[in-house]
PDB file of C-alpha atoms in Angstrom:
ATOM      1  CA  UNK I   1       7.349 -14.420  22.377  1.00 56.00           C
ATOM      2  CA  UNK I   2       6.367 -10.867  22.991  1.00 59.00           C
ATOM      3  CA  UNK I   3       6.439  -8.058  20.437  1.00 67.00           C
ATOM      4  CA  UNK I   4       9.747  -8.144  18.312  1.00 81.00           C
ATOM      5  CA  UNK I   5       9.047  -4.821  16.423  1.00 88.00           C
ATOM      6  CA  UNK I   6       7.003  -1.951  16.197  1.00 93.00           C
ATOM      7  CA  UNK I   7       4.857  -1.522  13.179  1.00 96.00           C
ATOM      8  CA  UNK I   8       3.143   1.520  11.613  1.00 97.00           C
ATOM      9  CA  UNK I   9       0.849   0.320   8.996  1.00 97.00           C
ATOM     10  CA  UNK I  10      -0.400   2.384   5.971  1.00 96.00           C
ATOM     11  CA  UNK I  11      -3.741   2.064   4.314  1.00 94.00           C
ATOM     12  CA  UNK I  12      -2.826   0.016   1.362  1.00 92.00           C
ATOM     13  CA  UNK I  13      -0.944  -2.502   3.509  1.00 95.00           C
ATOM     14  CA  UNK I  14      -3.903  -2.862   5.767  1.00 95.00           C
ATOM     15  CA  UNK I  15      -6.377  -3.310   2.979  1.00 92.00           C
ATOM     16  CA  UNK I  16      -4.300  -5.829   1.131  1.00 92.00           C
ATOM     17  CA  UNK I  17      -3.870  -8.090   4.175  1.00 94.00           C
ATOM     18  CA  UNK I  18      -7.659  -8.113   4.778  1.00 92.00           C
ATOM     19  CA  UNK I  19      -8.386  -8.852   1.280  1.00 90.00           C
ATOM     20  CA  UNK I  20      -5.938 -11.981   1.124  1.00 92.00           C
ATOM     21  CA  UNK I  21      -6.694 -13.198   4.644  1.00 89.00           C
ATOM     22  CA  UNK I  22      -9.954 -15.308   4.308  1.00 75.00           C
ATOM     23  CA  UNK I  23      -9.008 -17.934   6.778  1.00 71.00           C
ATOM     24  CA  UNK I  24     -10.643 -16.728  10.226  1.00 71.00           C
ATOM     25  CA  UNK I  25      -8.368 -13.752  10.705  1.00 81.00           C
ATOM     26  CA  UNK I  26      -5.057 -16.023  10.338  1.00 90.00           C
ATOM     27  CA  UNK I  27      -2.960 -12.878   9.704  1.00 93.00           C
ATOM     28  CA  UNK I  28      -4.408 -10.598  12.253  1.00 92.00           C
ATOM     29  CA  UNK I  29      -3.753 -12.926  14.804  1.00 92.00           C
ATOM     30  CA  UNK I  30      -0.129 -13.133  13.887  1.00 94.00           C
ATOM     31  CA  UNK I  31       0.283  -9.434  13.749  1.00 94.00           C
ATOM     32  CA  UNK I  32      -1.321  -9.114  17.139  1.00 92.00           C
ATOM     33  CA  UNK I  33       1.003 -11.689  18.596  1.00 92.00           C
ATOM     34  CA  UNK I  34       4.499 -10.435  17.120  1.00 93.00           C
ATOM     35  CA  UNK I  35       4.200  -6.752  16.470  1.00 94.00           C
ATOM     36  CA  UNK I  36       3.287  -3.747  18.202  1.00 94.00           C
ATOM     37  CA  UNK I  37       1.043  -1.991  15.677  1.00 96.00           C
ATOM     38  CA  UNK I  38      -0.099   1.517  15.148  1.00 97.00           C
ATOM     39  CA  UNK I  39      -2.317   3.116  12.478  1.00 97.00           C
ATOM     40  CA  UNK I  40      -3.080   6.909  12.405  1.00 95.00           C
ATOM     41  CA  UNK I  41      -6.361   8.311  12.378  1.00 94.00           C
ATOM     42  CA  UNK I  42      -6.165   9.627   8.716  1.00 93.00           C
ATOM     43  CA  UNK I  43      -5.069   6.014   7.553  1.00 95.00           C
ATOM     44  CA  UNK I  44      -8.036   4.384   9.276  1.00 94.00           C
ATOM     45  CA  UNK I  45     -10.264   6.612   7.327  1.00 93.00           C
ATOM     46  CA  UNK I  46      -8.827   5.753   4.144  1.00 92.00           C
ATOM     47  CA  UNK I  47      -9.097   2.111   4.977  1.00 92.00           C
ATOM     48  CA  UNK I  48     -12.743   2.381   5.660  1.00 90.00           C
ATOM     49  CA  UNK I  49     -13.082   4.700   2.318  1.00 87.00           C
ATOM     50  CA  UNK I  50     -11.302   1.912  -0.106  1.00 84.00           C
ATOM     51  CA  UNK I  51     -11.657  -1.502   1.462  1.00 85.00           C
ATOM     52  CA  UNK I  52     -14.721  -2.546  -0.338  1.00 80.00           C
ATOM     53  CA  UNK I  53     -14.284  -3.788  -3.873  1.00 68.00           C
ATOM     54  CA  UNK I  54     -17.864  -5.273  -3.810  1.00 60.00           C
ATOM     55  CA  UNK I  55     -20.634  -6.396  -1.556  1.00 60.00           C
ATOM     56  CA  UNK I  56     -19.728 -10.363  -1.762  1.00 63.00           C
ATOM     57  CA  UNK I  57     -17.667 -10.039   1.295  1.00 76.00           C
ATOM     58  CA  UNK I  58     -18.831  -7.053   3.239  1.00 82.00           C
ATOM     59  CA  UNK I  59     -19.645  -8.876   6.469  1.00 85.00           C
ATOM     60  CA  UNK I  60     -16.253 -10.594   6.694  1.00 85.00           C
ATOM     61  CA  UNK I  61     -14.408  -7.263   5.724  1.00 87.00           C
ATOM     62  CA  UNK I  62     -16.275  -5.293   8.202  1.00 89.00           C
ATOM     63  CA  UNK I  63     -15.289  -7.662  10.698  1.00 88.00           C
ATOM     64  CA  UNK I  64     -11.863  -7.657   9.918  1.00 89.00           C
ATOM     65  CA  UNK I  65     -11.782  -3.824   9.734  1.00 91.00           C
ATOM     66  CA  UNK I  66     -13.074  -3.782  13.314  1.00 91.00           C
ATOM     67  CA  UNK I  67     -10.049  -5.923  14.512  1.00 90.00           C
ATOM     68  CA  UNK I  68      -7.785  -2.963  13.596  1.00 93.00           C
ATOM     69  CA  UNK I  69      -9.624  -0.398  15.399  1.00 92.00           C
ATOM     70  CA  UNK I  70      -7.539  -1.125  18.413  1.00 91.00           C
ATOM     71  CA  UNK I  71      -4.324  -0.055  16.714  1.00 95.00           C
ATOM     72  CA  UNK I  72      -5.794   3.274  15.846  1.00 95.00           C
ATOM     73  CA  UNK I  73      -3.986   6.355  17.158  1.00 94.00           C
ATOM     74  CA  UNK I  74      -5.412   9.819  17.656  1.00 91.00           C
ATOM     75  CA  UNK I  75      -3.682  12.652  15.843  1.00 85.00           C
ATOM     76  CA  UNK I  76      -3.972  14.305  19.202  1.00 87.00           C
ATOM     77  CA  UNK I  77      -0.777  12.303  20.132  1.00 88.00           C
ATOM     78  CA  UNK I  78       1.253  14.563  17.977  1.00 87.00           C
ATOM     79  CA  UNK I  79       0.834  17.399  20.538  1.00 85.00           C
ATOM     80  CA  UNK I  80       3.043  15.615  23.114  1.00 85.00           C
ATOM     81  CA  UNK I  81       5.859  16.616  20.962  1.00 84.00           C
ATOM     82  CA  UNK I  82       4.614  20.021  20.530  1.00 84.00           C
ATOM     83  CA  UNK I  83       1.683  21.868  18.519  1.00 83.00           C
ATOM     84  CA  UNK I  84       4.124  22.642  15.662  1.00 90.00           C
ATOM     85  CA  UNK I  85       5.151  18.978  15.258  1.00 92.00           C
ATOM     86  CA  UNK I  86       3.416  18.177  12.277  1.00 93.00           C
ATOM     87  CA  UNK I  87       4.426  21.549  10.655  1.00 93.00           C
ATOM     88  CA  UNK I  88       7.946  20.810  11.348  1.00 94.00           C
ATOM     89  CA  UNK I  89       7.861  17.234   9.976  1.00 95.00           C
ATOM     90  CA  UNK I  90       6.170  18.706   6.611  1.00 94.00           C
ATOM     91  CA  UNK I  91       8.864  21.310   6.439  1.00 94.00           C
ATOM     92  CA  UNK I  92      11.796  18.935   6.742  1.00 94.00           C
ATOM     93  CA  UNK I  93      10.347  16.203   4.660  1.00 94.00           C
ATOM     94  CA  UNK I  94       9.327  18.736   2.009  1.00 93.00           C
ATOM     95  CA  UNK I  95       6.158  16.725   1.481  1.00 93.00           C
ATOM     96  CA  UNK I  96       3.059  18.878   0.760  1.00 89.00           C
ATOM     97  CA  UNK I  97       0.079  16.228   0.755  1.00 89.00           C
ATOM     98  CA  UNK I  98      -2.166  15.826   3.747  1.00 89.00           C
ATOM     99  CA  UNK I  99      -2.555  12.068   3.297  1.00 91.00           C
ATOM    100  CA  UNK I 100      -2.148   8.852   5.328  1.00 93.00           C
ATOM    101  CA  UNK I 101       1.454   8.455   4.100  1.00 94.00           C
ATOM    102  CA  UNK I 102       2.459  11.847   5.759  1.00 95.00           C
ATOM    103  CA  UNK I 103       0.782  10.881   9.032  1.00 95.00           C
ATOM    104  CA  UNK I 104       2.135   7.430   9.088  1.00 96.00           C
ATOM    105  CA  UNK I 105       5.580   8.825   8.442  1.00 96.00           C
ATOM    106  CA  UNK I 106       4.971  11.608  11.448  1.00 95.00           C
ATOM    107  CA  UNK I 107       3.713   8.597  13.707  1.00 95.00           C
ATOM    108  CA  UNK I 108       6.987   6.442  12.772  1.00 95.00           C
ATOM    109  CA  UNK I 109       8.914   9.363  13.753  1.00 94.00           C
ATOM    110  CA  UNK I 110       7.291   9.764  17.122  1.00 92.00           C
ATOM    111  CA  UNK I 111       7.234   5.972  18.052  1.00 93.00           C
ATOM    112  CA  UNK I 112      10.838   5.642  17.056  1.00 92.00           C
ATOM    113  CA  UNK I 113      11.664   8.090  19.672  1.00 88.00           C
ATOM    114  CA  UNK I 114       9.445   6.381  22.390  1.00 87.00           C
ATOM    115  CA  UNK I 115       9.584   2.704  21.704  1.00 87.00           C
ATOM    116  CA  UNK I 116      12.341   0.250  22.420  1.00 81.00           C
ATOM    117  CA  UNK I 117      11.902  -2.044  19.554  1.00 81.00           C
ATOM    118  CA  UNK I 118      13.036  -1.682  15.997  1.00 86.00           C
ATOM    119  CA  UNK I 119      10.368   0.223  13.863  1.00 95.00           C
ATOM    120  CA  UNK I 120       9.022  -0.736  10.381  1.00 96.00           C
ATOM    121  CA  UNK I 121       6.743   1.474   8.192  1.00 97.00           C
ATOM    122  CA  UNK I 122       4.649  -1.000   6.054  1.00 97.00           C
ATOM    123  CA  UNK I 123       3.236   0.699   2.819  1.00 94.00           C
ATOM    124  CA  UNK I 124       2.764  -0.434  -0.611  1.00 91.00           C
ATOM    125  CA  UNK I 125       2.621   3.092  -2.022  1.00 87.00           C
ATOM    126  CA  UNK I 126       6.086   3.003  -3.699  1.00 83.00           C
ATOM    127  CA  UNK I 127       5.877   6.600  -4.491  1.00 82.00           C
ATOM    128  CA  UNK I 128       5.421   7.440  -0.852  1.00 85.00           C
ATOM    129  CA  UNK I 129       8.471   4.982  -0.093  1.00 87.00           C
ATOM    130  CA  UNK I 130      10.497   7.017  -2.571  1.00 87.00           C
ATOM    131  CA  UNK I 131       9.209  10.460  -1.072  1.00 90.00           C
ATOM    132  CA  UNK I 132      10.127   9.560   2.591  1.00 94.00           C
ATOM    133  CA  UNK I 133      13.025   7.268   2.379  1.00 94.00           C
ATOM    134  CA  UNK I 134      15.528   9.979   2.853  1.00 94.00           C
ATOM    135  CA  UNK I 135      13.656  11.327   5.675  1.00 95.00           C
ATOM    136  CA  UNK I 136      13.694   7.844   7.358  1.00 95.00           C
ATOM    137  CA  UNK I 137      17.315   7.616   6.797  1.00 94.00           C
ATOM    138  CA  UNK I 138      18.295  10.868   8.213  1.00 94.00           C
ATOM    139  CA  UNK I 139      16.606  10.545  11.106  1.00 94.00           C
ATOM    140  CA  UNK I 140      17.303   6.864  11.900  1.00 94.00           C
ATOM    141  CA  UNK I 141      13.668   5.967  12.212  1.00 94.00           C
ATOM    142  CA  UNK I 142      13.630   2.448  10.798  1.00 92.00           C
ATOM    143  CA  UNK I 143      12.841   0.844   7.722  1.00 93.00           C
ATOM    144  CA  UNK I 144      10.267   1.158   5.141  1.00 95.00           C
ATOM    145  CA  UNK I 145       8.711  -2.121   4.069  1.00 96.00           C
ATOM    146  CA  UNK I 146       5.881  -3.573   2.076  1.00 95.00           C
ATOM    147  CA  UNK I 147       3.325  -6.251   2.475  1.00 96.00           C
ATOM    148  CA  UNK I 148       5.445  -8.878   1.158  1.00 96.00           C
ATOM    149  CA  UNK I 149       8.078  -8.240   3.561  1.00 97.00           C
ATOM    150  CA  UNK I 150       5.644  -8.252   6.329  1.00 97.00           C
ATOM    151  CA  UNK I 151       4.286 -11.627   5.373  1.00 97.00           C
ATOM    152  CA  UNK I 152       7.997 -13.119   5.263  1.00 97.00           C
ATOM    153  CA  UNK I 153       8.529 -11.620   8.828  1.00 95.00           C
ATOM    154  CA  UNK I 154       5.365 -13.105  10.127  1.00 95.00           C
ATOM    155  CA  UNK I 155       6.248 -16.572   8.574  1.00 95.00           C
ATOM    156  CA  UNK I 156       9.772 -16.584   9.915  1.00 93.00           C
ATOM    157  CA  UNK I 157       8.365 -15.642  13.370  1.00 92.00           C
ATOM    158  CA  UNK I 158       5.650 -18.170  13.739  1.00 92.00           C
ATOM    159  CA  UNK I 159       6.044 -21.804  13.886  1.00 90.00           C
ATOM    160  CA  UNK I 160       2.547 -22.750  12.927  1.00 90.00           C
ATOM    161  CA  UNK I 161       2.923 -20.516   9.749  1.00 94.00           C
ATOM    162  CA  UNK I 162       3.509 -23.118   6.989  1.00 94.00           C
ATOM    163  CA  UNK I 163       5.332 -22.241   3.646  1.00 95.00           C
ATOM    164  CA  UNK I 164       2.169 -23.592   1.726  1.00 94.00           C
ATOM    165  CA  UNK I 165       0.295 -20.676   3.544  1.00 95.00           C
ATOM    166  CA  UNK I 166       2.979 -18.142   2.635  1.00 96.00           C
ATOM    167  CA  UNK I 167       2.873 -18.915  -0.939  1.00 96.00           C
ATOM    168  CA  UNK I 168      -0.737 -18.995  -0.896  1.00 95.00           C
ATOM    169  CA  UNK I 169      -0.909 -15.304   0.552  1.00 96.00           C
ATOM    170  CA  UNK I 170       1.725 -14.157  -1.911  1.00 96.00           C
ATOM    171  CA  UNK I 171      -0.142 -15.434  -4.717  1.00 95.00           C
ATOM    172  CA  UNK I 172      -3.080 -13.597  -3.575  1.00 93.00           C
ATOM    173  CA  UNK I 173      -1.314 -10.588  -3.103  1.00 94.00           C
ATOM    174  CA  UNK I 174       0.103 -10.748  -6.533  1.00 92.00           C
ATOM    175  CA  UNK I 175      -3.325 -11.456  -7.810  1.00 89.00           C
ATOM    176  CA  UNK I 176      -4.686  -8.142  -6.092  1.00 86.00           C
ATOM    177  CA  UNK I 177      -2.518  -6.118  -8.364  1.00 84.00           C
ATOM    178  CA  UNK I 178      -2.499  -8.071 -11.439  1.00 84.00           C
ATOM    179  CA  UNK I 179      -6.415  -8.365 -11.579  1.00 83.00           C
ATOM    180  CA  UNK I 180      -6.698  -4.662 -11.027  1.00 83.00           C
ATOM    181  CA  UNK I 181      -4.166  -4.139 -13.868  1.00 85.00           C
ATOM    182  CA  UNK I 182      -6.096  -6.248 -16.238  1.00 87.00           C
ATOM    183  CA  UNK I 183      -9.265  -4.494 -15.264  1.00 87.00           C
ATOM    184  CA  UNK I 184      -7.885  -1.030 -15.615  1.00 89.00           C
ATOM    185  CA  UNK I 185      -6.612  -2.055 -19.142  1.00 91.00           C
ATOM    186  CA  UNK I 186     -10.046  -3.259 -20.091  1.00 90.00           C
ATOM    187  CA  UNK I 187     -11.790   0.103 -18.709  1.00 90.00           C
ATOM    188  CA  UNK I 188      -9.486   2.283 -20.489  1.00 91.00           C
ATOM    189  CA  UNK I 189      -9.941   0.429 -23.811  1.00 91.00           C
ATOM    190  CA  UNK I 190     -13.713   0.739 -23.477  1.00 90.00           C
ATOM    191  CA  UNK I 191     -13.430   4.333 -22.654  1.00 89.00           C
ATOM    192  CA  UNK I 192     -11.181   5.187 -25.587  1.00 88.00           C
ATOM    193  CA  UNK I 193     -13.682   3.764 -27.938  1.00 88.00           C
ATOM    194  CA  UNK I 194     -16.252   6.252 -26.492  1.00 85.00           C
ATOM    195  CA  UNK I 195     -14.546   9.386 -26.248  1.00 86.00           C
ATOM    196  CA  UNK I 196     -16.504  12.657 -27.033  1.00 84.00           C
ATOM    197  CA  UNK I 197     -15.760  14.471 -30.364  1.00 84.00           C
ATOM    198  CA  UNK I 198     -14.044  17.068 -28.256  1.00 83.00           C
ATOM    199  CA  UNK I 199     -11.627  14.823 -26.786  1.00 85.00           C
ATOM    200  CA  UNK I 200     -10.998  12.987 -29.924  1.00 85.00           C
ATOM    201  CA  UNK I 201      -9.709  16.148 -31.239  1.00 87.00           C
ATOM    202  CA  UNK I 202      -7.271  16.521 -28.158  1.00 87.00           C
ATOM    203  CA  UNK I 203      -3.991  14.971 -29.816  1.00 89.00           C
ATOM    204  CA  UNK I 204      -2.049  15.140 -26.675  1.00 90.00           C
ATOM    205  CA  UNK I 205      -4.849  13.578 -24.463  1.00 89.00           C
ATOM    206  CA  UNK I 206      -5.294  10.989 -27.112  1.00 90.00           C
ATOM    207  CA  UNK I 207      -1.622  10.088 -27.268  1.00 91.00           C
ATOM    208  CA  UNK I 208      -1.182  10.037 -23.636  1.00 90.00           C
ATOM    209  CA  UNK I 209      -4.038   7.631 -23.092  1.00 92.00           C
ATOM    210  CA  UNK I 210      -2.885   5.195 -25.911  1.00 91.00           C
ATOM    211  CA  UNK I 211       0.641   5.263 -24.486  1.00 91.00           C
ATOM    212  CA  UNK I 212      -0.827   4.558 -21.048  1.00 90.00           C
ATOM    213  CA  UNK I 213      -2.738   1.508 -22.252  1.00 90.00           C
ATOM    214  CA  UNK I 214       0.375   0.304 -24.214  1.00 89.00           C
ATOM    215  CA  UNK I 215       2.588   0.584 -21.002  1.00 85.00           C
ATOM    216  CA  UNK I 216       0.198  -1.224 -18.921  1.00 85.00           C
ATOM    217  CA  UNK I 217      -0.294  -3.968 -21.416  1.00 83.00           C
ATOM    218  CA  UNK I 218       3.363  -4.647 -21.539  1.00 78.00           C
ATOM    219  CA  UNK I 219       3.754  -4.259 -17.681  1.00 75.00           C
ATOM    220  CA  UNK I 220       6.117  -1.345 -18.227  1.00 75.00           C
ATOM    221  CA  UNK I 221       5.176   0.382 -15.205  1.00 72.00           C
ATOM    222  CA  UNK I 222       7.819   3.045 -15.057  1.00 74.00           C
ATOM    223  CA  UNK I 223       6.457   6.521 -14.291  1.00 77.00           C
ATOM    224  CA  UNK I 224       2.720   5.527 -14.329  1.00 80.00           C
ATOM    225  CA  UNK I 225       2.282   8.282 -11.843  1.00 78.00           C
ATOM    226  CA  UNK I 226       3.333  10.842 -14.399  1.00 84.00           C
ATOM    227  CA  UNK I 227       0.344   9.670 -16.641  1.00 86.00           C
ATOM    228  CA  UNK I 228      -2.102   9.896 -13.870  1.00 84.00           C
ATOM    229  CA  UNK I 229      -0.898  13.277 -12.870  1.00 83.00           C
ATOM    230  CA  UNK I 230      -1.434  14.608 -16.420  1.00 87.00           C
ATOM    231  CA  UNK I 231      -5.126  13.233 -16.364  1.00 86.00           C
ATOM    232  CA  UNK I 232      -5.771  14.670 -12.945  1.00 80.00           C
ATOM    233  CA  UNK I 233      -4.596  18.043 -14.120  1.00 82.00           C
ATOM    234  CA  UNK I 234      -7.304  18.123 -16.752  1.00 75.00           C
ATOM    235  CA  UNK I 235     -10.410  20.020 -15.902  1.00 66.00           C
ATOM    236  CA  UNK I 236     -14.183  20.166 -17.111  1.00 65.00           C
ATOM    237  CA  UNK I 237     -16.740  17.574 -17.458  1.00 63.00           C
ATOM    238  CA  UNK I 238     -15.223  15.991 -20.421  1.00 63.00           C
ATOM    239  CA  UNK I 239     -12.433  14.853 -18.130  1.00 75.00           C
ATOM    240  CA  UNK I 240     -14.366  13.474 -15.152  1.00 80.00           C
ATOM    241  CA  UNK I 241     -14.840   9.766 -16.503  1.00 85.00           C
ATOM    242  CA  UNK I 242     -11.020   9.231 -16.864  1.00 87.00           C
ATOM    243  CA  UNK I 243     -10.195  10.709 -13.381  1.00 84.00           C
ATOM    244  CA  UNK I 244     -12.820   8.224 -12.068  1.00 85.00           C
ATOM    245  CA  UNK I 245     -11.346   5.363 -13.765  1.00 87.00           C
ATOM    246  CA  UNK I 246      -7.771   6.002 -12.430  1.00 85.00           C
ATOM    247  CA  UNK I 247      -8.935   6.567  -8.996  1.00 80.00           C
ATOM    248  CA  UNK I 248     -11.051   3.445  -9.077  1.00 79.00           C
ATOM    249  CA  UNK I 249      -7.821   1.455  -9.856  1.00 81.00           C
ATOM    250  CA  UNK I 250      -5.290   3.486  -7.695  1.00 77.00           C
ATOM    251  CA  UNK I 251      -3.743   0.271  -6.624  1.00 75.00           C
ATOM    252  CA  UNK I 252      -2.024  -0.209 -10.042  1.00 81.00           C
ATOM    253  CA  UNK I 253      -0.256   3.035  -9.823  1.00 79.00           C
ATOM    254  CA  UNK I 254       1.167   1.964  -6.475  1.00 71.00           C
ATOM    255  CA  UNK I 255       3.102  -0.762  -8.279  1.00 70.00           C
ATOM    256  CA  UNK I 256       6.174   0.740  -9.467  1.00 61.00           C
ATOM    257  CA  UNK I 257       8.836   3.210  -8.800  1.00 57.00           C
ATOM    258  CA  UNK I 258      12.067   3.316 -11.165  1.00 52.00           C
ATOM    259  CA  UNK I 259      13.911   0.791  -9.085  1.00 55.00           C
ATOM    260  CA  UNK I 260      11.170  -1.475  -7.889  1.00 60.00           C
ATOM    261  CA  UNK I 261       8.631  -3.712  -9.731  1.00 80.00           C
ATOM    262  CA  UNK I 262       6.490  -5.028  -7.053  1.00 85.00           C
ATOM    263  CA  UNK I 263       4.719  -7.875  -9.356  1.00 85.00           C
ATOM    264  CA  UNK I 264       8.183  -9.074 -10.055  1.00 87.00           C
ATOM    265  CA  UNK I 265       9.333  -9.027  -6.465  1.00 90.00           C
ATOM    266  CA  UNK I 266       6.340 -11.061  -5.464  1.00 93.00           C
ATOM    267  CA  UNK I 267       6.675 -13.720  -8.345  1.00 92.00           C
ATOM    268  CA  UNK I 268      10.447 -14.115  -7.397  1.00 94.00           C
ATOM    269  CA  UNK I 269       9.585 -14.669  -3.737  1.00 96.00           C
ATOM    270  CA  UNK I 270       7.074 -17.309  -4.711  1.00 96.00           C
ATOM    271  CA  UNK I 271       9.656 -18.854  -7.149  1.00 96.00           C
ATOM    272  CA  UNK I 272      12.372 -18.913  -4.289  1.00 96.00           C
ATOM    273  CA  UNK I 273      10.017 -20.543  -1.770  1.00 95.00           C
ATOM    274  CA  UNK I 274       8.787 -23.214  -4.203  1.00 94.00           C
ATOM    275  CA  UNK I 275      12.714 -24.165  -4.786  1.00 94.00           C
ATOM    276  CA  UNK I 276      14.424 -23.257  -1.620  1.00 93.00           C
ATOM    277  CA  UNK I 277      13.890 -22.710   2.184  1.00 89.00           C
ATOM    278  CA  UNK I 278      13.834 -19.864   4.450  1.00 89.00           C
ATOM    279  CA  UNK I 279      15.302 -20.073   8.018  1.00 87.00           C
ATOM    280  CA  UNK I 280      12.878 -20.739  10.967  1.00 82.00           C
ATOM    281  CA  UNK I 281      14.024 -20.841  14.327  1.00 73.00           C
ATOM    282  CA  UNK I 282      11.984 -23.454  16.006  1.00 64.00           C
ATOM    283  CA  UNK I 283      11.941 -22.971  19.906  1.00 54.00           C
ATOM    284  CA  UNK I 284      11.849 -25.606  22.361  1.00 44.00           C
TER     285      UNK I 284
END
């Protein structure tokens, strides 16, 4: 079986795949077998910046990252659609940020025009998913999916991909976010206990911080981005530490949009797989 779909991968999806795949590049081999993959230059830079959580598995992770180099696409490709291609995409999508999600969307638009197979953009950044979903729909580009969806697709396509392995990978994906959530709560609690006298007098700052901790503790993840934006707007030396903490745990702020709780989705998939079956076509 050749490539069955075209896939544009965002940084968070690649990072998650590498973190959960500790069995001799199991997932990388499946990706290469079934999908035609493209990763923008900008995304690859973000991957290298954010992939390392610690030095424990640095060698394995560096080797895994190198496996994705062949999928990297130079930004000069966009010139084939005209020098103002990116400018037009930015204008029509009304998106101001110069990040990997924007370049992935532009790449998706390009390859939806020139590739014969169905295209999916895989990202675990659900804010970006909301930002670009109407753009994808209007231009009939394809679907915006997440890493859990990608695991399901690979499982369904590959005869050697066992249900037990799928459940393990989904559980590891869930842990990537759950552990980050727990660690962020702990960091924020330590931070609030060491606030400077100036910040202790800032009632709005304290109220927002305590409400953020409470929401995280209750897994009430709606509008987390609003809290992050509030603290990012703060300037001055007194606010540097909170900005550093939130940036360290950016993965947590990708968890929730108003309509999609990723942790719940993954848990529900695991429960379904433990009780029922997904159809797998086994060829002759």
